[in-house]
């Protein structure tokens, strides 16, 4: 497997190639974008490249002892935390466990890699507990975090991370999608079932807008999450973020983000559209109900 197997821009490929060829991996790397499986697989690829014992630049080589153990998920110097799903609670105790283990020297090599899956599910306490080890990690430690969007992470974590975005990191939305998404967002904030159904009704005849609206709503709610955590967000969606935060708790915002991601995946899988539209109303109403 090589970098060409992953959905990366030319810029991101050049950055990763430089890390590999110069053996200059940052101690903290944040991978966002793609789907859960894609970013987890990429995180494992990068971890393997960091631990690879080959003296060449073609890493991971797939042949050395470290690579063989990584492929078998048995490398003692590769630790994985978190769950490979977008909806779960990343407890502060997990961050403290990582912080404690980080000071234990490696087993087979001179490096240890920690993959922290779906880091957007950390609450403030979890992120702050982890921040202490990200600020001054032991020289042999490398941390790879995955998340649905870097906007869901605290700026204090982002400032200590090199970010690699998979797929299209920056999204622009049509005026139609923005207007429709704003209506759906407002209905969700009111938590009114009838208004949610009414707001979604234009999508019945505008199937081509479904995925764009789910993406646009995802950006709105991740910006709201960032505002909730650190009182900062993108100027483009500042009003929407503040409206969401005024009505919904952080837990409910997380739930909406997870629901939107799942709905996008179902759309990509060519699910029955009429049924998907019905499930959209149910899923979003359930998310804001907590």
PDB file of C-alpha atoms in Angstrom:
ATOM      1  CA  UNK A   1       0.000   0.000   0.000  1.00  0.00           C
ATOM      2  CA  UNK A   2       1.234   3.506  -0.885  1.00  0.00           C
ATOM      3  CA  UNK A   3       0.011   7.082  -0.556  1.00  0.00           C
ATOM      4  CA  UNK A   4      -1.706   6.676  -3.924  1.00  0.00           C
ATOM      5  CA  UNK A   5      -4.195   4.338  -2.260  1.00  0.00           C
ATOM      6  CA  UNK A   6      -5.623   7.256  -0.258  1.00  0.00           C
ATOM      7  CA  UNK A   7      -7.778  10.195  -1.268  1.00  0.00           C
ATOM      8  CA  UNK A   8      -5.194  12.937  -0.772  1.00  0.00           C
ATOM      9  CA  UNK A   9      -4.537  16.145  -2.658  1.00  0.00           C
ATOM     10  CA  UNK A  10      -1.164  16.621  -4.370  1.00  0.00           C
ATOM     11  CA  UNK A  11      -0.229  19.042  -1.606  1.00  0.00           C
ATOM     12  CA  UNK A  12      -0.980  16.518   1.137  1.00  0.00           C
ATOM     13  CA  UNK A  13       0.931  13.795  -0.727  1.00  0.00           C
ATOM     14  CA  UNK A  14       3.987  16.034  -0.966  1.00  0.00           C
ATOM     15  CA  UNK A  15       3.853  16.771   2.745  1.00  0.00           C
ATOM     16  CA  UNK A  16       3.567  13.084   3.678  1.00  0.00           C
ATOM     17  CA  UNK A  17       6.281  12.121   1.188  1.00  0.00           C
ATOM     18  CA  UNK A  18       8.579  14.675   2.810  1.00  0.00           C
ATOM     19  CA  UNK A  19       7.834  13.267   6.259  1.00  0.00           C
ATOM     20  CA  UNK A  20       8.655   9.758   5.056  1.00  0.00           C
ATOM     21  CA  UNK A  21      11.768  10.556   2.989  1.00  0.00           C
ATOM     22  CA  UNK A  22      13.297  12.856   5.600  1.00  0.00           C
ATOM     23  CA  UNK A  23      12.073  10.857   8.588  1.00  0.00           C
ATOM     24  CA  UNK A  24      10.623  14.098   9.921  1.00  0.00           C
ATOM     25  CA  UNK A  25       7.207  13.081  11.192  1.00  0.00           C
ATOM     26  CA  UNK A  26       5.567  15.612  13.513  1.00  0.00           C
ATOM     27  CA  UNK A  27       4.949  14.335  17.023  1.00  0.00           C
ATOM     28  CA  UNK A  28       1.223  15.134  16.694  1.00  0.00           C
ATOM     29  CA  UNK A  29      -0.718  14.589  13.493  1.00  0.00           C
ATOM     30  CA  UNK A  30      -4.440  15.217  13.029  1.00  0.00           C
ATOM     31  CA  UNK A  31      -6.222  13.461  10.158  1.00  0.00           C
ATOM     32  CA  UNK A  32      -9.630  14.770   9.163  1.00  0.00           C
ATOM     33  CA  UNK A  33     -12.084  14.278   6.312  1.00  0.00           C
ATOM     34  CA  UNK A  34     -13.071  11.114   4.408  1.00  0.00           C
ATOM     35  CA  UNK A  35     -15.158   8.535   6.289  1.00  0.00           C
ATOM     36  CA  UNK A  36     -14.323   6.688   9.488  1.00  0.00           C
ATOM     37  CA  UNK A  37     -12.842   3.676   7.740  1.00  0.00           C
ATOM     38  CA  UNK A  38     -10.761   5.832   5.393  1.00  0.00           C
ATOM     39  CA  UNK A  39      -9.156   7.991   8.046  1.00  0.00           C
ATOM     40  CA  UNK A  40      -8.560   5.024  10.376  1.00  0.00           C
ATOM     41  CA  UNK A  41      -6.864   3.056   7.612  1.00  0.00           C
ATOM     42  CA  UNK A  42      -4.729   6.067   6.733  1.00  0.00           C
ATOM     43  CA  UNK A  43      -3.783   6.576  10.391  1.00  0.00           C
ATOM     44  CA  UNK A  44      -2.576   2.968  10.544  1.00  0.00           C
ATOM     45  CA  UNK A  45      -0.588   3.483   7.334  1.00  0.00           C
ATOM     46  CA  UNK A  46       1.175   6.545   8.770  1.00  0.00           C
ATOM     47  CA  UNK A  47       1.807   4.770  12.086  1.00  0.00           C
ATOM     48  CA  UNK A  48       3.351   1.872  10.168  1.00  0.00           C
ATOM     49  CA  UNK A  49       5.571   4.298   8.232  1.00  0.00           C
ATOM     50  CA  UNK A  50       6.776   5.854  11.495  1.00  0.00           C
ATOM     51  CA  UNK A  51       7.627   2.457  13.004  1.00  0.00           C
ATOM     52  CA  UNK A  52       9.050   0.885   9.824  1.00  0.00           C
ATOM     53  CA  UNK A  53      12.653  -0.262  10.335  1.00  0.00           C
ATOM     54  CA  UNK A  54      13.675   0.026   6.681  1.00  0.00           C
ATOM     55  CA  UNK A  55      16.663   2.286   6.019  1.00  0.00           C
ATOM     56  CA  UNK A  56      15.228   3.294   2.634  1.00  0.00           C
ATOM     57  CA  UNK A  57      12.619   5.933   1.827  1.00  0.00           C
ATOM     58  CA  UNK A  58       9.963   3.478   0.651  1.00  0.00           C
ATOM     59  CA  UNK A  59       8.075   3.233   3.924  1.00  0.00           C
ATOM     60  CA  UNK A  60       6.257   1.295   5.126  1.00  0.00           C
ATOM     61  CA  UNK A  61       8.257  -1.461   3.481  1.00  0.00           C
ATOM     62  CA  UNK A  62       5.880  -4.257   4.475  1.00  0.00           C
ATOM     63  CA  UNK A  63       8.787  -6.627   5.030  1.00  0.00           C
ATOM     64  CA  UNK A  64      10.532  -5.682   8.263  1.00  0.00           C
ATOM     65  CA  UNK A  65       9.527  -7.038  11.644  1.00  0.00           C
ATOM     66  CA  UNK A  66       7.765  -3.804  12.614  1.00  0.00           C
ATOM     67  CA  UNK A  67       5.681  -3.768   9.420  1.00  0.00           C
ATOM     68  CA  UNK A  68       4.705  -7.424   9.773  1.00  0.00           C
ATOM     69  CA  UNK A  69       3.572  -6.820  13.343  1.00  0.00           C
ATOM     70  CA  UNK A  70       1.651  -3.690  12.331  1.00  0.00           C
ATOM     71  CA  UNK A  71      -0.151  -5.653   9.640  1.00  0.00           C
ATOM     72  CA  UNK A  72      -1.117  -8.232  12.246  1.00  0.00           C
ATOM     73  CA  UNK A  73      -2.159  -5.560  14.784  1.00  0.00           C
ATOM     74  CA  UNK A  74       0.419  -7.005  17.174  1.00  0.00           C
ATOM     75  CA  UNK A  75       3.105  -4.319  17.281  1.00  0.00           C
ATOM     76  CA  UNK A  76       3.593  -3.482  20.981  1.00  0.00           C
ATOM     77  CA  UNK A  77       4.748   0.023  20.065  1.00  0.00           C
ATOM     78  CA  UNK A  78       1.488   0.870  18.298  1.00  0.00           C
ATOM     79  CA  UNK A  79      -1.313   1.711  20.723  1.00  0.00           C
ATOM     80  CA  UNK A  80      -4.893   2.442  19.641  1.00  0.00           C
ATOM     81  CA  UNK A  81      -7.503   4.261  21.701  1.00  0.00           C
ATOM     82  CA  UNK A  82     -11.072   5.310  21.022  1.00  0.00           C
ATOM     83  CA  UNK A  83     -13.689   3.548  18.950  1.00  0.00           C
ATOM     84  CA  UNK A  84     -14.105   3.361  15.192  1.00  0.00           C
ATOM     85  CA  UNK A  85     -17.510   5.019  15.225  1.00  0.00           C
ATOM     86  CA  UNK A  86     -18.658   8.619  15.290  1.00  0.00           C
ATOM     87  CA  UNK A  87     -21.004   8.387  18.246  1.00  0.00           C
ATOM     88  CA  UNK A  88     -19.453   7.418  21.570  1.00  0.00           C
ATOM     89  CA  UNK A  89     -18.056   9.103  24.646  1.00  0.00           C
ATOM     90  CA  UNK A  90     -14.262   9.528  24.796  1.00  0.00           C
ATOM     91  CA  UNK A  91     -13.787   9.679  28.545  1.00  0.00           C
ATOM     92  CA  UNK A  92     -11.227  11.778  30.355  1.00  0.00           C
ATOM     93  CA  UNK A  93      -9.930   8.562  31.971  1.00  0.00           C
ATOM     94  CA  UNK A  94      -8.827   7.409  28.504  1.00  0.00           C
ATOM     95  CA  UNK A  95      -6.804  10.577  27.990  1.00  0.00           C
ATOM     96  CA  UNK A  96      -5.213  10.106  31.384  1.00  0.00           C
ATOM     97  CA  UNK A  97      -4.354   6.491  30.512  1.00  0.00           C
ATOM     98  CA  UNK A  98      -2.641   7.674  27.313  1.00  0.00           C
ATOM     99  CA  UNK A  99      -0.746  10.346  29.222  1.00  0.00           C
ATOM    100  CA  UNK A 100       0.473   7.827  31.800  1.00  0.00           C
ATOM    101  CA  UNK A 101       1.491   5.217  29.218  1.00  0.00           C
ATOM    102  CA  UNK A 102       3.299   7.820  27.112  1.00  0.00           C
ATOM    103  CA  UNK A 103       6.213   7.899  29.568  1.00  0.00           C
ATOM    104  CA  UNK A 104       6.846   4.148  29.272  1.00  0.00           C
ATOM    105  CA  UNK A 105       9.743   3.483  26.906  1.00  0.00           C
ATOM    106  CA  UNK A 106       9.094   1.570  23.622  1.00  0.00           C
ATOM    107  CA  UNK A 107       9.342  -2.219  23.477  1.00  0.00           C
ATOM    108  CA  UNK A 108      10.785  -3.174  20.084  1.00  0.00           C
ATOM    109  CA  UNK A 109      12.134   0.078  18.697  1.00  0.00           C
ATOM    110  CA  UNK A 110      13.006   3.630  19.666  1.00  0.00           C
ATOM    111  CA  UNK A 111       9.478   4.932  18.934  1.00  0.00           C
ATOM    112  CA  UNK A 112       5.884   4.534  20.060  1.00  0.00           C
ATOM    113  CA  UNK A 113       2.794   5.595  18.131  1.00  0.00           C
ATOM    114  CA  UNK A 114      -0.633   6.322  19.579  1.00  0.00           C
ATOM    115  CA  UNK A 115      -3.650   6.301  17.274  1.00  0.00           C
ATOM    116  CA  UNK A 116      -6.533   8.199  18.872  1.00  0.00           C
ATOM    117  CA  UNK A 117      -9.684   7.428  16.902  1.00  0.00           C
ATOM    118  CA  UNK A 118     -12.509   9.938  16.369  1.00  0.00           C
ATOM    119  CA  UNK A 119     -11.029  12.587  18.640  1.00  0.00           C
ATOM    120  CA  UNK A 120     -14.001  14.886  17.985  1.00  0.00           C
ATOM    121  CA  UNK A 121     -15.834  12.799  20.592  1.00  0.00           C
ATOM    122  CA  UNK A 122     -13.597  14.121  23.347  1.00  0.00           C
ATOM    123  CA  UNK A 123     -15.208  16.544  25.752  1.00  0.00           C
ATOM    124  CA  UNK A 124     -13.287  19.556  27.038  1.00  0.00           C
ATOM    125  CA  UNK A 125     -11.881  17.614  29.989  1.00  0.00           C
ATOM    126  CA  UNK A 126     -10.594  14.833  27.714  1.00  0.00           C
ATOM    127  CA  UNK A 127      -8.947  17.260  25.294  1.00  0.00           C
ATOM    128  CA  UNK A 128      -7.342  19.276  28.078  1.00  0.00           C
ATOM    129  CA  UNK A 129      -6.011  16.130  29.771  1.00  0.00           C
ATOM    130  CA  UNK A 130      -4.454  15.024  26.482  1.00  0.00           C
ATOM    131  CA  UNK A 131      -3.139  18.512  25.783  1.00  0.00           C
ATOM    132  CA  UNK A 132      -0.678  18.201  28.652  1.00  0.00           C
ATOM    133  CA  UNK A 133       1.180  15.368  26.928  1.00  0.00           C
ATOM    134  CA  UNK A 134       0.899  16.945  23.454  1.00  0.00           C
ATOM    135  CA  UNK A 135       2.633  20.082  24.725  1.00  0.00           C
ATOM    136  CA  UNK A 136       5.793  18.268  25.822  1.00  0.00           C
ATOM    137  CA  UNK A 137       5.775  14.650  24.634  1.00  0.00           C
ATOM    138  CA  UNK A 138       8.681  12.309  25.317  1.00  0.00           C
ATOM    139  CA  UNK A 139      10.991  12.283  22.290  1.00  0.00           C
ATOM    140  CA  UNK A 140       9.969   8.735  21.360  1.00  0.00           C
ATOM    141  CA  UNK A 141       6.195   9.373  21.233  1.00  0.00           C
ATOM    142  CA  UNK A 142       4.060  10.132  18.175  1.00  0.00           C
ATOM    143  CA  UNK A 143       0.330  10.845  18.288  1.00  0.00           C
ATOM    144  CA  UNK A 144      -2.053  10.398  15.359  1.00  0.00           C
ATOM    145  CA  UNK A 145      -5.604  11.610  15.903  1.00  0.00           C
ATOM    146  CA  UNK A 146      -8.517  11.109  13.522  1.00  0.00           C
ATOM    147  CA  UNK A 147     -11.633  13.266  13.448  1.00  0.00           C
ATOM    148  CA  UNK A 148     -14.547  14.027  11.151  1.00  0.00           C
ATOM    149  CA  UNK A 149     -13.587  17.709  11.004  1.00  0.00           C
ATOM    150  CA  UNK A 150     -10.708  19.682  12.463  1.00  0.00           C
ATOM    151  CA  UNK A 151     -13.256  22.411  13.273  1.00  0.00           C
ATOM    152  CA  UNK A 152     -14.561  20.191  16.076  1.00  0.00           C
ATOM    153  CA  UNK A 153     -11.229  20.325  17.907  1.00  0.00           C
ATOM    154  CA  UNK A 154     -10.055  22.949  20.387  1.00  0.00           C
ATOM    155  CA  UNK A 155      -7.633  25.510  18.960  1.00  0.00           C
ATOM    156  CA  UNK A 156      -5.147  24.585  21.681  1.00  0.00           C
ATOM    157  CA  UNK A 157      -5.003  21.048  20.243  1.00  0.00           C
ATOM    158  CA  UNK A 158      -4.953  22.242  16.629  1.00  0.00           C
ATOM    159  CA  UNK A 159      -2.045  24.580  17.346  1.00  0.00           C
ATOM    160  CA  UNK A 160       0.053  21.602  18.410  1.00  0.00           C
ATOM    161  CA  UNK A 161      -0.913  19.386  15.478  1.00  0.00           C
ATOM    162  CA  UNK A 162       0.051  19.044  11.851  1.00  0.00           C
ATOM    163  CA  UNK A 163      -3.242  18.606   9.964  1.00  0.00           C
ATOM    164  CA  UNK A 164      -3.682  16.283   6.989  1.00  0.00           C
ATOM    165  CA  UNK A 165      -7.085  16.530   5.320  1.00  0.00           C
ATOM    166  CA  UNK A 166      -8.419  13.668   3.239  1.00  0.00           C
ATOM    167  CA  UNK A 167     -10.803  14.338   0.381  1.00  0.00           C
ATOM    168  CA  UNK A 168     -12.122  17.842  -0.142  1.00  0.00           C
ATOM    169  CA  UNK A 169     -11.156  19.776   2.978  1.00  0.00           C
ATOM    170  CA  UNK A 170     -12.730  23.065   1.927  1.00  0.00           C
ATOM    171  CA  UNK A 171     -16.342  23.054   0.808  1.00  0.00           C
ATOM    172  CA  UNK A 172     -18.362  25.788  -0.853  1.00  0.00           C
ATOM    173  CA  UNK A 173     -22.129  25.670  -1.023  1.00  0.00           C
ATOM    174  CA  UNK A 174     -24.688  26.935  -3.509  1.00  0.00           C
ATOM    175  CA  UNK A 175     -27.110  29.689  -2.458  1.00  0.00           C
ATOM    176  CA  UNK A 176     -29.957  27.148  -2.653  1.00  0.00           C
ATOM    177  CA  UNK A 177     -28.201  24.740  -0.315  1.00  0.00           C
ATOM    178  CA  UNK A 178     -27.288  27.517   2.118  1.00  0.00           C
ATOM    179  CA  UNK A 179     -30.868  28.803   2.264  1.00  0.00           C
ATOM    180  CA  UNK A 180     -32.382  25.356   2.684  1.00  0.00           C
ATOM    181  CA  UNK A 181     -29.782  24.343   5.282  1.00  0.00           C
ATOM    182  CA  UNK A 182     -30.496  27.497   7.253  1.00  0.00           C
ATOM    183  CA  UNK A 183     -34.212  26.618   7.341  1.00  0.00           C
ATOM    184  CA  UNK A 184     -33.488  23.071   8.497  1.00  0.00           C
ATOM    185  CA  UNK A 185     -31.057  24.342  11.138  1.00  0.00           C
ATOM    186  CA  UNK A 186     -33.658  26.765  12.512  1.00  0.00           C
ATOM    187  CA  UNK A 187     -36.281  24.011  12.699  1.00  0.00           C
ATOM    188  CA  UNK A 188     -33.854  21.732  14.522  1.00  0.00           C
ATOM    189  CA  UNK A 189     -33.054  24.455  17.032  1.00  0.00           C
ATOM    190  CA  UNK A 190     -36.771  24.863  17.729  1.00  0.00           C
ATOM    191  CA  UNK A 191     -37.054  21.080  18.117  1.00  0.00           C
ATOM    192  CA  UNK A 192     -40.429  21.205  16.378  1.00  0.00           C
ATOM    193  CA  UNK A 193     -41.206  17.967  14.521  1.00  0.00           C
ATOM    194  CA  UNK A 194     -43.661  19.571  12.091  1.00  0.00           C
ATOM    195  CA  UNK A 195     -41.246  22.384  11.228  1.00  0.00           C
ATOM    196  CA  UNK A 196     -38.395  19.893  10.722  1.00  0.00           C
ATOM    197  CA  UNK A 197     -40.530  17.923   8.241  1.00  0.00           C
ATOM    198  CA  UNK A 198     -41.591  21.144   6.487  1.00  0.00           C
ATOM    199  CA  UNK A 199     -38.014  22.382   6.275  1.00  0.00           C
ATOM    200  CA  UNK A 200     -36.902  19.078   4.722  1.00  0.00           C
ATOM    201  CA  UNK A 201     -39.823  18.897   2.265  1.00  0.00           C
ATOM    202  CA  UNK A 202     -38.080  20.806  -0.602  1.00  0.00           C
ATOM    203  CA  UNK A 203     -35.539  17.985  -0.765  1.00  0.00           C
ATOM    204  CA  UNK A 204     -38.295  15.667  -1.988  1.00  0.00           C
ATOM    205  CA  UNK A 205     -38.052  17.336  -5.409  1.00  0.00           C
ATOM    206  CA  UNK A 206     -34.411  18.423  -5.098  1.00  0.00           C
ATOM    207  CA  UNK A 207     -32.573  15.148  -4.634  1.00  0.00           C
ATOM    208  CA  UNK A 208     -29.358  16.663  -6.015  1.00  0.00           C
ATOM    209  CA  UNK A 209     -29.252  19.022  -3.043  1.00  0.00           C
ATOM    210  CA  UNK A 210     -29.491  16.349  -0.356  1.00  0.00           C
ATOM    211  CA  UNK A 211     -25.792  15.580   0.104  1.00  0.00           C
ATOM    212  CA  UNK A 212     -24.823  19.251  -0.245  1.00  0.00           C
ATOM    213  CA  UNK A 213     -27.341  20.244   2.447  1.00  0.00           C
ATOM    214  CA  UNK A 214     -26.150  17.500   4.798  1.00  0.00           C
ATOM    215  CA  UNK A 215     -22.575  18.731   4.285  1.00  0.00           C
ATOM    216  CA  UNK A 216     -23.574  22.355   4.790  1.00  0.00           C
ATOM    217  CA  UNK A 217     -25.454  21.504   7.971  1.00  0.00           C
ATOM    218  CA  UNK A 218     -22.437  19.510   9.125  1.00  0.00           C
ATOM    219  CA  UNK A 219     -20.241  22.594   8.754  1.00  0.00           C
ATOM    220  CA  UNK A 220     -22.776  24.751  10.608  1.00  0.00           C
ATOM    221  CA  UNK A 221     -22.956  22.366  13.541  1.00  0.00           C
ATOM    222  CA  UNK A 222     -19.201  21.709  13.736  1.00  0.00           C
ATOM    223  CA  UNK A 223     -18.670  25.473  13.803  1.00  0.00           C
ATOM    224  CA  UNK A 224     -21.251  25.643  16.595  1.00  0.00           C
ATOM    225  CA  UNK A 225     -19.339  22.946  18.455  1.00  0.00           C
ATOM    226  CA  UNK A 226     -16.150  24.961  18.135  1.00  0.00           C
ATOM    227  CA  UNK A 227     -17.971  28.071  19.370  1.00  0.00           C
ATOM    228  CA  UNK A 228     -19.421  26.094  22.269  1.00  0.00           C
ATOM    229  CA  UNK A 229     -15.969  24.928  23.307  1.00  0.00           C
ATOM    230  CA  UNK A 230     -13.836  27.992  22.695  1.00  0.00           C
ATOM    231  CA  UNK A 231     -16.121  30.903  21.718  1.00  0.00           C
ATOM    232  CA  UNK A 232     -14.509  30.910  18.277  1.00  0.00           C
ATOM    233  CA  UNK A 233     -15.775  29.898  14.840  1.00  0.00           C
ATOM    234  CA  UNK A 234     -15.703  30.745  11.144  1.00  0.00           C
ATOM    235  CA  UNK A 235     -17.044  34.220  10.336  1.00  0.00           C
ATOM    236  CA  UNK A 236     -19.050  32.732   7.473  1.00  0.00           C
ATOM    237  CA  UNK A 237     -21.203  30.697   9.860  1.00  0.00           C
ATOM    238  CA  UNK A 238     -20.909  32.799  13.008  1.00  0.00           C
ATOM    239  CA  UNK A 239     -24.615  33.688  13.192  1.00  0.00           C
ATOM    240  CA  UNK A 240     -25.697  30.097  12.639  1.00  0.00           C
ATOM    241  CA  UNK A 241     -23.201  28.830  15.226  1.00  0.00           C
ATOM    242  CA  UNK A 242     -24.456  31.261  17.838  1.00  0.00           C
ATOM    243  CA  UNK A 243     -28.098  30.384  17.110  1.00  0.00           C
ATOM    244  CA  UNK A 244     -27.367  26.684  17.495  1.00  0.00           C
ATOM    245  CA  UNK A 245     -25.410  27.189  20.730  1.00  0.00           C
ATOM    246  CA  UNK A 246     -28.229  29.266  22.195  1.00  0.00           C
ATOM    247  CA  UNK A 247     -30.683  26.395  21.748  1.00  0.00           C
ATOM    248  CA  UNK A 248     -28.745  23.124  21.903  1.00  0.00           C
ATOM    249  CA  UNK A 249     -26.317  21.574  24.371  1.00  0.00           C
ATOM    250  CA  UNK A 250     -22.879  20.335  23.345  1.00  0.00           C
ATOM    251  CA  UNK A 251     -24.104  16.736  23.576  1.00  0.00           C
ATOM    252  CA  UNK A 252     -26.996  17.432  21.211  1.00  0.00           C
ATOM    253  CA  UNK A 253     -24.729  19.237  18.757  1.00  0.00           C
ATOM    254  CA  UNK A 254     -22.483  16.147  18.719  1.00  0.00           C
ATOM    255  CA  UNK A 255     -25.539  13.980  18.081  1.00  0.00           C
ATOM    256  CA  UNK A 256     -26.655  16.100  15.126  1.00  0.00           C
ATOM    257  CA  UNK A 257     -23.160  16.015  13.578  1.00  0.00           C
ATOM    258  CA  UNK A 258     -23.065  12.226  13.887  1.00  0.00           C
ATOM    259  CA  UNK A 259     -26.567  11.882  12.435  1.00  0.00           C
ATOM    260  CA  UNK A 260     -25.682  14.081   9.446  1.00  0.00           C
ATOM    261  CA  UNK A 261     -22.549  12.040   8.734  1.00  0.00           C
ATOM    262  CA  UNK A 262     -24.530   8.791   8.837  1.00  0.00           C
ATOM    263  CA  UNK A 263     -27.198  10.219   6.502  1.00  0.00           C
ATOM    264  CA  UNK A 264     -24.545  11.274   3.974  1.00  0.00           C
ATOM    265  CA  UNK A 265     -23.113   7.772   3.981  1.00  0.00           C
ATOM    266  CA  UNK A 266     -26.557   6.236   3.362  1.00  0.00           C
ATOM    267  CA  UNK A 267     -27.107   8.626   0.461  1.00  0.00           C
ATOM    268  CA  UNK A 268     -23.763   7.605  -1.068  1.00  0.00           C
ATOM    269  CA  UNK A 269     -24.810   3.962  -0.747  1.00  0.00           C
ATOM    270  CA  UNK A 270     -27.825   4.715  -2.995  1.00  0.00           C
ATOM    271  CA  UNK A 271     -30.371   3.998  -0.275  1.00  0.00           C
ATOM    272  CA  UNK A 272     -34.058   4.270  -1.215  1.00  0.00           C
ATOM    273  CA  UNK A 273     -34.392   8.051  -1.398  1.00  0.00           C
ATOM    274  CA  UNK A 274     -37.989   8.374  -0.184  1.00  0.00           C
ATOM    275  CA  UNK A 275     -37.206   6.167   2.788  1.00  0.00           C
ATOM    276  CA  UNK A 276     -33.946   8.064   3.390  1.00  0.00           C
ATOM    277  CA  UNK A 277     -35.818  11.364   3.474  1.00  0.00           C
ATOM    278  CA  UNK A 278     -38.229   9.964   6.064  1.00  0.00           C
ATOM    279  CA  UNK A 279     -35.316   8.596   8.087  1.00  0.00           C
ATOM    280  CA  UNK A 280     -33.635  12.012   7.883  1.00  0.00           C
ATOM    281  CA  UNK A 281     -36.482  13.684   9.726  1.00  0.00           C
ATOM    282  CA  UNK A 282     -36.543  10.903  12.327  1.00  0.00           C
ATOM    283  CA  UNK A 283     -32.751  10.871  12.817  1.00  0.00           C
ATOM    284  CA  UNK A 284     -32.403  14.643  13.158  1.00  0.00           C
ATOM    285  CA  UNK A 285     -35.404  14.925  15.468  1.00  0.00           C
ATOM    286  CA  UNK A 286     -33.928  12.116  17.598  1.00  0.00           C
ATOM    287  CA  UNK A 287     -30.543  13.891  17.703  1.00  0.00           C
ATOM    288  CA  UNK A 288     -31.946  17.146  19.086  1.00  0.00           C
ATOM    289  CA  UNK A 289     -34.083  15.226  21.552  1.00  0.00           C
ATOM    290  CA  UNK A 290     -30.896  13.745  22.999  1.00  0.00           C
TER     291      UNK A 290
END
